[in-house]
PDB file of C-alpha atoms in Angstrom:
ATOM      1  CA  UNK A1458       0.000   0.000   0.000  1.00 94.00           C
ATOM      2  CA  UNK A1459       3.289   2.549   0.217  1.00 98.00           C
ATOM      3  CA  UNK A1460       3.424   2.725  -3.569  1.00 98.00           C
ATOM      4  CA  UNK A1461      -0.561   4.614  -3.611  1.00 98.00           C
ATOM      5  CA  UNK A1462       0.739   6.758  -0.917  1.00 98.00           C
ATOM      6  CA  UNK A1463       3.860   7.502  -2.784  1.00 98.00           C
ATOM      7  CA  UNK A1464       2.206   8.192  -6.195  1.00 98.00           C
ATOM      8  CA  UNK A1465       0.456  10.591  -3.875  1.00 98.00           C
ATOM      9  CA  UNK A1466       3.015  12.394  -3.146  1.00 98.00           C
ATOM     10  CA  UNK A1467       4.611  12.544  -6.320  1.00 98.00           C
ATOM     11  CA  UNK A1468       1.796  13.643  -8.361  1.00 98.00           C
ATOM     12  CA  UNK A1469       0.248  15.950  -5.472  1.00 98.00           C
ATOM     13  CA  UNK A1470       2.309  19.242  -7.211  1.00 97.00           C
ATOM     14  CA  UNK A1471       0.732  18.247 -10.422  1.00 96.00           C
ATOM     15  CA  UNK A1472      -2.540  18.044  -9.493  1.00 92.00           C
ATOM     16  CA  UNK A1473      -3.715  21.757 -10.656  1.00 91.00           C
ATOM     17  CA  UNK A1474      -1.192  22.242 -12.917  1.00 94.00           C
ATOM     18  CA  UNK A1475      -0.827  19.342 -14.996  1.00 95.00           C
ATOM     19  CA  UNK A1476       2.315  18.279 -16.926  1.00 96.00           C
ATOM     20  CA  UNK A1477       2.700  16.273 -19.920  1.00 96.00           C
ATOM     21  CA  UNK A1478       6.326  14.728 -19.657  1.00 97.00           C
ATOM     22  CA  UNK A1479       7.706  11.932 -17.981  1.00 98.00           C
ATOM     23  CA  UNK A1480      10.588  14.439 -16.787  1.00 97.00           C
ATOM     24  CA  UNK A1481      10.448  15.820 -13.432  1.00 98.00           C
ATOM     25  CA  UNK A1482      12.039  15.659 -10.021  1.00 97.00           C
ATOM     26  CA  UNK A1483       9.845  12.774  -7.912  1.00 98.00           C
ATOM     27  CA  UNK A1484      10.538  14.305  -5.202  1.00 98.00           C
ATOM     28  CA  UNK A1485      10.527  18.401  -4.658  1.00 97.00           C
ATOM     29  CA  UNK A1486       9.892  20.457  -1.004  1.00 97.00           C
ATOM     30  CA  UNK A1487       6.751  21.563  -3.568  1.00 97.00           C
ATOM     31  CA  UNK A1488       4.952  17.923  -2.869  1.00 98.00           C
ATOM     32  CA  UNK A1489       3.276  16.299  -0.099  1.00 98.00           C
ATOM     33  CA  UNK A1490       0.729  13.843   0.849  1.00 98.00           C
ATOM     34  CA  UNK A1491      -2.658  14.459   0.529  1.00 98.00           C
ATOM     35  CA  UNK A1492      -6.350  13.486   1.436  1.00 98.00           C
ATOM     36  CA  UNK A1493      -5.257  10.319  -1.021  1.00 98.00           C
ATOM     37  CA  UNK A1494      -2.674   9.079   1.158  1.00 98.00           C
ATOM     38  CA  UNK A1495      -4.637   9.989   4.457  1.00 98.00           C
ATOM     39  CA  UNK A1496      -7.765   7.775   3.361  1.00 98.00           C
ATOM     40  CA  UNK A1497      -4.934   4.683   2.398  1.00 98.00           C
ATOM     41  CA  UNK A1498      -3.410   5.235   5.892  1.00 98.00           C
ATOM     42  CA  UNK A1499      -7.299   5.130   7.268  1.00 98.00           C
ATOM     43  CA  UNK A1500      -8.325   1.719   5.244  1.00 98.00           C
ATOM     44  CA  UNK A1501      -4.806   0.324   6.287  1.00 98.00           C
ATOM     45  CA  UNK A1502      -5.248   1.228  10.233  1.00 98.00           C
ATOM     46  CA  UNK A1503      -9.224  -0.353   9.371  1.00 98.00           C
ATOM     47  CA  UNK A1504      -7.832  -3.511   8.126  1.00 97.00           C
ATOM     48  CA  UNK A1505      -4.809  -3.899  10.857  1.00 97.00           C
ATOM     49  CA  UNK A1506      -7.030  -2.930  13.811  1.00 96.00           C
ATOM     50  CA  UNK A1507     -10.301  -5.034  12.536  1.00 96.00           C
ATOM     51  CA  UNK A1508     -12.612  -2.006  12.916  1.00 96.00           C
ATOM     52  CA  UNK A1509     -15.232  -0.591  10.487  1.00 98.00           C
ATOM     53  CA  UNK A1510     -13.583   1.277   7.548  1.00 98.00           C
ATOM     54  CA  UNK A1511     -15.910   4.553   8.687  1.00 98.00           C
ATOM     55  CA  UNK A1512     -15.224   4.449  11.598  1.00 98.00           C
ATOM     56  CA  UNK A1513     -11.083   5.137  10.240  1.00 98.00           C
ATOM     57  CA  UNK A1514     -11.925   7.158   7.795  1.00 98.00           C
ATOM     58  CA  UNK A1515     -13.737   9.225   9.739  1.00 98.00           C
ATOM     59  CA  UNK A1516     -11.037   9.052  12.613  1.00 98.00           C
ATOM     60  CA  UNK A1517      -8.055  10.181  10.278  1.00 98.00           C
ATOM     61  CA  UNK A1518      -9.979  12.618   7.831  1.00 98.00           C
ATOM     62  CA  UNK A1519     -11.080  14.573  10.787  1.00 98.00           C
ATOM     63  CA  UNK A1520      -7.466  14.576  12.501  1.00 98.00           C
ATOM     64  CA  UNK A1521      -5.945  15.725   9.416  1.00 98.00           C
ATOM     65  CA  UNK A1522      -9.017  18.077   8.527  1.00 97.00           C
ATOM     66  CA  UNK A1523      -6.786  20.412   5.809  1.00 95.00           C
ATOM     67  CA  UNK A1524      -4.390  18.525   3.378  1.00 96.00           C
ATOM     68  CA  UNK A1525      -2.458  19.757   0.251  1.00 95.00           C
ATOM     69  CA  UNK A1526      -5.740  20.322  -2.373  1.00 93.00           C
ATOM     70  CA  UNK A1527      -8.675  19.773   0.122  1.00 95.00           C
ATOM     71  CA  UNK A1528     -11.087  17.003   0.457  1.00 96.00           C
ATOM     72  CA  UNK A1529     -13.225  16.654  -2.103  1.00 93.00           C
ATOM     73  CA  UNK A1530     -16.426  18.929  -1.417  1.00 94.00           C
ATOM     74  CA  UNK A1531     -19.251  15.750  -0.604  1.00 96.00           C
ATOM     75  CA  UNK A1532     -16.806  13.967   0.951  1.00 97.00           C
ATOM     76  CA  UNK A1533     -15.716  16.688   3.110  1.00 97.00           C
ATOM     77  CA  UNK A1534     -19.431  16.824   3.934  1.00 97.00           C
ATOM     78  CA  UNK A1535     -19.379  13.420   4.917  1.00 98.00           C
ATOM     79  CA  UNK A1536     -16.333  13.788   6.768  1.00 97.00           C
ATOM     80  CA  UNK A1537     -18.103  16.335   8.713  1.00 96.00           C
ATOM     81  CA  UNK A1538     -21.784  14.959   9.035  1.00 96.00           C
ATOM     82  CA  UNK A1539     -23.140  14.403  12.111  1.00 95.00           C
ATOM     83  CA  UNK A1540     -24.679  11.495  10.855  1.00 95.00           C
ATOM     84  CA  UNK A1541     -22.499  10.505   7.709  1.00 97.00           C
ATOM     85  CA  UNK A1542     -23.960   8.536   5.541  1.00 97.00           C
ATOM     86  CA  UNK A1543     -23.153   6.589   1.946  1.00 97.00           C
ATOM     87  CA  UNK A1544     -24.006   8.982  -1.031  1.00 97.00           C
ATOM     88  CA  UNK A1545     -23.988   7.098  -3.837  1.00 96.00           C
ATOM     89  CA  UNK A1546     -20.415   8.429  -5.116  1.00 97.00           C
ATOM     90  CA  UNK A1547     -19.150   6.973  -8.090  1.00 97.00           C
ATOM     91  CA  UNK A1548     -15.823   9.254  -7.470  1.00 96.00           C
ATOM     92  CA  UNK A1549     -11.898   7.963  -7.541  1.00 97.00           C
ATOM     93  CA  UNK A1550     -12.059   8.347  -4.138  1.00 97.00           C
ATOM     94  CA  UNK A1551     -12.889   4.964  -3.695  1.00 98.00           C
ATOM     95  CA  UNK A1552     -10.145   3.099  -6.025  1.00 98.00           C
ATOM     96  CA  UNK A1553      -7.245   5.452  -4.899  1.00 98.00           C
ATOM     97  CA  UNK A1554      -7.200   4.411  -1.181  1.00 98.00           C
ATOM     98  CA  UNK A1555      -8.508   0.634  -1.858  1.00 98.00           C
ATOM     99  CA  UNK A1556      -4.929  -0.559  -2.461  1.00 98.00           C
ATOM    100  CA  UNK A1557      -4.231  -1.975   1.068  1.00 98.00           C
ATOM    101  CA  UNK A1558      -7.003  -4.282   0.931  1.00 98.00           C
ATOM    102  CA  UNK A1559      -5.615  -6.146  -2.114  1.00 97.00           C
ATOM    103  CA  UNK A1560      -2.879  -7.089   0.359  1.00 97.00           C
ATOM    104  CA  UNK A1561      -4.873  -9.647   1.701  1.00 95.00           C
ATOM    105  CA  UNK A1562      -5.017 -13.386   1.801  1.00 83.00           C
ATOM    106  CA  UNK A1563      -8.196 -14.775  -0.353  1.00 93.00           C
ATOM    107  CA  UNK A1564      -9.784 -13.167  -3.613  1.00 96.00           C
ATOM    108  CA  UNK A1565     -12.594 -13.514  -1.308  1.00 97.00           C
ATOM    109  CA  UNK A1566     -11.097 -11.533   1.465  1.00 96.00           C
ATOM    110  CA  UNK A1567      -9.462  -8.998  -1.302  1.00 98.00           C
ATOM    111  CA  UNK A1568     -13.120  -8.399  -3.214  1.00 98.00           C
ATOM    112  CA  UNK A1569     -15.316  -8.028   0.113  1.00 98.00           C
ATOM    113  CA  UNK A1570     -12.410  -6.136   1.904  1.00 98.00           C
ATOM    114  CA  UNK A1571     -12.401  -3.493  -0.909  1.00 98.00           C
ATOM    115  CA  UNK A1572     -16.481  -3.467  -1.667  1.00 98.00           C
ATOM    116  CA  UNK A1573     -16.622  -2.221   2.532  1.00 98.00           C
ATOM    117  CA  UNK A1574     -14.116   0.034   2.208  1.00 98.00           C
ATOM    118  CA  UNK A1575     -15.917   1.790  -0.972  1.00 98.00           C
ATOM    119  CA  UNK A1576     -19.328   1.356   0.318  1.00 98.00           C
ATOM    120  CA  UNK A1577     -19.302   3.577   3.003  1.00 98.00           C
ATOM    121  CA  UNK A1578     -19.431   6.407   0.889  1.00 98.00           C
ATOM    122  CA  UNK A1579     -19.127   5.424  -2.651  1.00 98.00           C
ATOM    123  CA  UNK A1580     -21.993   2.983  -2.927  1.00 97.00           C
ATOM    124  CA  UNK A1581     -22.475   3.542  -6.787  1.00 98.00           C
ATOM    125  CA  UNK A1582     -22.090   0.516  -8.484  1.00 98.00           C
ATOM    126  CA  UNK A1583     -19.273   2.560 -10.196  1.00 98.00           C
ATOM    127  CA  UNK A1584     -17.525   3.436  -7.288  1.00 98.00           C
ATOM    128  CA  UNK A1585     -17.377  -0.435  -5.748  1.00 98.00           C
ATOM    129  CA  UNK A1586     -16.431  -1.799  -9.272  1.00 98.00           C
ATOM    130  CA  UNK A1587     -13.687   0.772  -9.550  1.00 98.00           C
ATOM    131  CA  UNK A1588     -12.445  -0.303  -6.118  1.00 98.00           C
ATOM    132  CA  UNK A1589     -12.914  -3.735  -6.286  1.00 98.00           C
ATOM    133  CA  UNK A1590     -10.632  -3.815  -9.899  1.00 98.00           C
ATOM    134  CA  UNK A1591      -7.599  -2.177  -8.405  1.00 98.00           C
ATOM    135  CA  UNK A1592      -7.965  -4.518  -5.617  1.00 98.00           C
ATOM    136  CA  UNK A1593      -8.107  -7.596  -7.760  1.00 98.00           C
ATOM    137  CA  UNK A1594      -5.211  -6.051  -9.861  1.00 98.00           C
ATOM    138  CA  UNK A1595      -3.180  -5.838  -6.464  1.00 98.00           C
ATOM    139  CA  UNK A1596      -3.771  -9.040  -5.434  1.00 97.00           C
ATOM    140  CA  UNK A1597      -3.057 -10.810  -8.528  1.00 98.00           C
ATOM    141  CA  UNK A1598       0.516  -8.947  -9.151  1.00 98.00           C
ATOM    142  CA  UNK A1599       1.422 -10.209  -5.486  1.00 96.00           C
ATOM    143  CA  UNK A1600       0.612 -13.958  -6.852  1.00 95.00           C
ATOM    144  CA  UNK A1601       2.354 -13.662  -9.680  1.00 97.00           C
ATOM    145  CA  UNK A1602       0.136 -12.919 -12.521  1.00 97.00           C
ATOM    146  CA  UNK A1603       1.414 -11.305 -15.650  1.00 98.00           C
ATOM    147  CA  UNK A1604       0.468  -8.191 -16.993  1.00 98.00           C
ATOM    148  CA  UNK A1605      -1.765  -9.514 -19.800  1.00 98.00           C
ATOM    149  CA  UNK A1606      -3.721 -11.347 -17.184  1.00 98.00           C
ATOM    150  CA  UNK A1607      -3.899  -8.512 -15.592  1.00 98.00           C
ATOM    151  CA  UNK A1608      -5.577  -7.018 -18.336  1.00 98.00           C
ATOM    152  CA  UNK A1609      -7.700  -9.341 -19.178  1.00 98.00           C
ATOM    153  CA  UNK A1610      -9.531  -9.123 -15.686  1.00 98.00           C
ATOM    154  CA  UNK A1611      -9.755  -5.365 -15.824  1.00 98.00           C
ATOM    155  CA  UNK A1612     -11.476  -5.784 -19.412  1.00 98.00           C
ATOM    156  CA  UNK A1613     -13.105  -9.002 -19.269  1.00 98.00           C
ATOM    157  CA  UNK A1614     -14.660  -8.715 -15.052  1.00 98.00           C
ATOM    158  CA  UNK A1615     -14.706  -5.116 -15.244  1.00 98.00           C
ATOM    159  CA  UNK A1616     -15.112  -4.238 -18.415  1.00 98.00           C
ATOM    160  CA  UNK A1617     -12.847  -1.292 -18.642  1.00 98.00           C
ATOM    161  CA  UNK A1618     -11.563  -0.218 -22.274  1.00 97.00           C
ATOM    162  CA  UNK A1619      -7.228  -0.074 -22.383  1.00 98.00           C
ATOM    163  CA  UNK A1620      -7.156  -0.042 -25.744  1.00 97.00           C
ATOM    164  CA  UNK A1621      -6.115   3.690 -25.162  1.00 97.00           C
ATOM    165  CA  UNK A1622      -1.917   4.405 -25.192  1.00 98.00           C
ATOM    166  CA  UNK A1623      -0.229   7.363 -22.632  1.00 98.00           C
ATOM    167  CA  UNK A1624       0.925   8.951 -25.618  1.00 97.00           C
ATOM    168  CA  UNK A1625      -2.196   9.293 -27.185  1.00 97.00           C
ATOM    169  CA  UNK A1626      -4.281  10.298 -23.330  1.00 97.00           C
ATOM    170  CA  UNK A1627      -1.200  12.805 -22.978  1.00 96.00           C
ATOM    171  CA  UNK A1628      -3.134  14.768 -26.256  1.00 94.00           C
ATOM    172  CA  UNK A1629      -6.885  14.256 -25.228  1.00 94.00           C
ATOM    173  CA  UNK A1630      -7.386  13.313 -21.529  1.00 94.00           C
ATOM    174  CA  UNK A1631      -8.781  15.972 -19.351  1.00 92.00           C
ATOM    175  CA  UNK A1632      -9.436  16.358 -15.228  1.00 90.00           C
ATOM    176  CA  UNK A1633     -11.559  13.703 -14.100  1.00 93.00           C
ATOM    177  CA  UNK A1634     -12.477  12.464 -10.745  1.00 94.00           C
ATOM    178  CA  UNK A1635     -14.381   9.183 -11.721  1.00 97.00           C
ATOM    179  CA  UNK A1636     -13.637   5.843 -11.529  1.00 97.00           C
ATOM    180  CA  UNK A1637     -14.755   5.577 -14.664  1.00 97.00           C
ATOM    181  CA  UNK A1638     -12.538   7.973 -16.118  1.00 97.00           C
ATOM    182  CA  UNK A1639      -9.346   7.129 -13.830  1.00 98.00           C
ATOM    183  CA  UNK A1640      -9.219   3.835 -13.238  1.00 98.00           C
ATOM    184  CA  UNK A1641      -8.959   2.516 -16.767  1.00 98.00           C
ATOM    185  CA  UNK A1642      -5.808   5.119 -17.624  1.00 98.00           C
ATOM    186  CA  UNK A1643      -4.420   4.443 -14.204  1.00 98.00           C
ATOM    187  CA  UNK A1644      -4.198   0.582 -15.728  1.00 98.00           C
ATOM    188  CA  UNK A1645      -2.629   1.776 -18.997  1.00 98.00           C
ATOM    189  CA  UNK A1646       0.103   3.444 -17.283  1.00 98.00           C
ATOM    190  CA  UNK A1647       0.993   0.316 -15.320  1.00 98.00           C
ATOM    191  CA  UNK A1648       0.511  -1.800 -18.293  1.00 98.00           C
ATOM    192  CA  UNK A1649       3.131   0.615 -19.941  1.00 98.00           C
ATOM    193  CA  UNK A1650       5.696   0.725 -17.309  1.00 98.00           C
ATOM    194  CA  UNK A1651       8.955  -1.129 -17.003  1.00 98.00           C
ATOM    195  CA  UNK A1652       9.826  -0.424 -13.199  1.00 98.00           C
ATOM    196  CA  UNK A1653       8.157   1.482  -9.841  1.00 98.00           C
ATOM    197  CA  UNK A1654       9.152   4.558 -11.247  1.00 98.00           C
ATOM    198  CA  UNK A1655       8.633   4.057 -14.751  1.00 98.00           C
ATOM    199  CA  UNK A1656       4.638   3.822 -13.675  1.00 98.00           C
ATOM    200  CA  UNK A1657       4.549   7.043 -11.626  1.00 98.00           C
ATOM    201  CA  UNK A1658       6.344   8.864 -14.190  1.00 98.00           C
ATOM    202  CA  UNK A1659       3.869   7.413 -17.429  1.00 98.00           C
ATOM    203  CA  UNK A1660       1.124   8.329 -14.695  1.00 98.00           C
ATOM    204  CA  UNK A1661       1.690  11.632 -13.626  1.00 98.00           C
ATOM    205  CA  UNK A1662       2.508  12.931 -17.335  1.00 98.00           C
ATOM    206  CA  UNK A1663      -0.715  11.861 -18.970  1.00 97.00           C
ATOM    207  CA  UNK A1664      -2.974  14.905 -16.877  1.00 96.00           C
ATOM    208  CA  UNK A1665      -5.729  14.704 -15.139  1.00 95.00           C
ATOM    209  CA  UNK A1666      -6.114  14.095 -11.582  1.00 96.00           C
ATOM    210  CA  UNK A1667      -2.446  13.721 -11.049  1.00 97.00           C
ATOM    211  CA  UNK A1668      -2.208  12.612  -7.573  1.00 97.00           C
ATOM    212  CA  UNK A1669      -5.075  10.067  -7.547  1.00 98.00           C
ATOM    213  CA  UNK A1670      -3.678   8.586 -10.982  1.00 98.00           C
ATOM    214  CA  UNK A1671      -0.145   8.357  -9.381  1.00 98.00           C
ATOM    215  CA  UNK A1672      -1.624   6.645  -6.014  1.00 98.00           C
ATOM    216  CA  UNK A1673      -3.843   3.924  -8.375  1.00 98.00           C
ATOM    217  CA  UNK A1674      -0.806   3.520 -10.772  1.00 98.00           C
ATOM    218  CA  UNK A1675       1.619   2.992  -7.628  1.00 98.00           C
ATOM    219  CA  UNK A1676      -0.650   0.805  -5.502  1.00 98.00           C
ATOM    220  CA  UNK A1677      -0.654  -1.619  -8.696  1.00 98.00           C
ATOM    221  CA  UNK A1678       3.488  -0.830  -9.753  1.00 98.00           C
ATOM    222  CA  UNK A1679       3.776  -1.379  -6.132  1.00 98.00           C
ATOM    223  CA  UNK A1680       2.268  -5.053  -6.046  1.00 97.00           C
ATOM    224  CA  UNK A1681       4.477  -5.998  -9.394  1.00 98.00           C
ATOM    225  CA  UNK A1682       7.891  -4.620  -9.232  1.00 98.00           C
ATOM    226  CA  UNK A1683       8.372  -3.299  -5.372  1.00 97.00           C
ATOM    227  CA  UNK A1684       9.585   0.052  -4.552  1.00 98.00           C
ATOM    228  CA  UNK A1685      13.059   0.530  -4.586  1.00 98.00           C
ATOM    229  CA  UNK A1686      14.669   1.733  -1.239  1.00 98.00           C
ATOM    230  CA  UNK A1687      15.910   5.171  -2.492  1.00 98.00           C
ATOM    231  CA  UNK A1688      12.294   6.190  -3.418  1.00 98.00           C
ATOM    232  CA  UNK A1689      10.905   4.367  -0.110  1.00 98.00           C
ATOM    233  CA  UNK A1690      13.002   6.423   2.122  1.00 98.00           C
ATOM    234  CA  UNK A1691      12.381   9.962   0.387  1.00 98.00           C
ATOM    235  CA  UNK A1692       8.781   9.484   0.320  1.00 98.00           C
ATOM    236  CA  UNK A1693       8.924   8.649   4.473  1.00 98.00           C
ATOM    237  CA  UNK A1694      10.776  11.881   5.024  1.00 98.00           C
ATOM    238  CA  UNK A1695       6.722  13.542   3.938  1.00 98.00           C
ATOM    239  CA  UNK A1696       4.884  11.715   6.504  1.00 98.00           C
ATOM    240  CA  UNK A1697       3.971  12.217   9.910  1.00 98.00           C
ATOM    241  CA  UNK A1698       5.331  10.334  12.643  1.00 98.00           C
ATOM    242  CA  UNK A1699       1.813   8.043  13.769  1.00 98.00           C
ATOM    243  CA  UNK A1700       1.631   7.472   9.266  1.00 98.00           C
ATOM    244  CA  UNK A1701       4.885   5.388   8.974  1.00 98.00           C
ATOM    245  CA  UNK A1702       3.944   3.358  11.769  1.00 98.00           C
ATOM    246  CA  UNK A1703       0.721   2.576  10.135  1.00 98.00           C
ATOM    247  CA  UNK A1704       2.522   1.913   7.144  1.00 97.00           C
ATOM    248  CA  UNK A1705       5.405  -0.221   9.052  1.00 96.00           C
ATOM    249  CA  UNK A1706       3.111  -2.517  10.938  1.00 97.00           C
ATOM    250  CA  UNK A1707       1.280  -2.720   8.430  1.00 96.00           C
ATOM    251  CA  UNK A1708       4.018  -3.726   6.022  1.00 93.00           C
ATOM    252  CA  UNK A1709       4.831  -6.353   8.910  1.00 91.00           C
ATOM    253  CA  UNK A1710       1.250  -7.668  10.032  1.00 88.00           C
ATOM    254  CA  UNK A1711       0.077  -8.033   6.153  1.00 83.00           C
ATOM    255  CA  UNK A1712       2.157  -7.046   3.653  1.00 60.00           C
ATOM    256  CA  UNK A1713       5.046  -9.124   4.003  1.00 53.00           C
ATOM    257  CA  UNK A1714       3.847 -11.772   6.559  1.00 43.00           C
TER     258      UNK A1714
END
């Protein structure tokens, strides 16, 4: 789940002003972690401390109530509520922090762990099926699956089109914050990779919703290739303190148990 939260905070500069290269510095004092890598550390601390993924969500979100770009303005509400309540979001929001639950043990346990921790707020069918792919995605690069079987399940289960190329998205894709239209280019730019970095980089210089396409891309990248240490350690430097523990005992408990 460190490779969502560091697409995060690689793409979080590029966010509003969007860049169409694969050259840039990863790591700038110009980036940091936003509400993308808050809600991962939230569904992480759900999964490691068997409690309700609301119940996290709304725990972290409200402890870190102002991040780099904002919340996004219904889930903010939510956040917020007194009574907060699924509305039927079919927003990104629910594939880009999804990517700790592909770290567990059955496709079972992968598929209902990431439908819960969409549900909550993005109940649209949308909004589960975009969580539920990156999840599957995950936890089929952990067992070994190759990239056209990868694919194949985001087309064939999900029925996502990836016939699209990052050249050709870097001329015509525009801002969206919908599964639908992040989810599928978050794929191509893993498909198109050839290392960790390789994915951030295809992801963040296609547009769009830079951040959340970095953090889907790098939950995936993560899952396939690893991270390498260099680009661990710099992106740890941007967290708080009570984060990397999260993501250490998480890393321990699930990840690499």
């Amino acid at each position: 789940m460190l490779g969502a939260i560091i697409g995060d905070i690689v793409g979080s500069r590029y966010e509003f002003a969007n860049i169409h290269t694969t050259d840039f510095e990863l790591f700038t004092p110009y980036n940091n972690f936003t509400d993308d890598t808050i809600c991962t550390i939230a569904v992480a601390d759900a999964l490691l401390l068997k409690e309700s993924f609301k119940d996290s969500l709304l725990y972290w979100c409200r402890k870190y109530p102002s991040p780099m770009g904002a919340y996004g303005a219904r889930f903010a509400q939510w956040v917020h509520s007194a009574d907060p309540q699924p509305y039927h979001s079919f927003g990104n929001g629910s594939a880009m922090r999804v990517a700790p639950c592909g770290w567990l043990g059955s496709l079972d346990e992968v598929l209902e762990a990431a439908q819960k921790s969409a549900a909550c707020t993005h109940d649209h069918p949308e909004g589960i099926k975009g969580a539920q792919c990156v999840a599957h995605a995950i936890a089929l690069a952990l067992g070994g699956s190759s990239k056209e079987e990868i694919r194949q399940i985001a087309t064939q289960t999900y029925g996502y089109d990836l016939s699209n190329s990052c050249e050709a998205l870097r001329a015509s894709y525009s801002f969206d914050e919908t599964c639908q239209g992040t989810v599928p280019q978050a794929f191509i730019c893993f498909l198109e990779s050839h290392d960790f970095e390789s994915a951030l980089r295809l992801a963040v210089s296609i547009g769009g919703d830079s951040d959340t396409l970095a953090a889907i891309t790098g939950g995936i990248a993560e899952a396939y290739y690893g991270i390498p240490a260099d680009i661990e350690a710099q992106a740890l430097t941007y967290l708080p303190k009570e984060f990397r523990e999260v993501v250490r005992e998480f890393q321990h408990e699930v990840g690499r148990k």
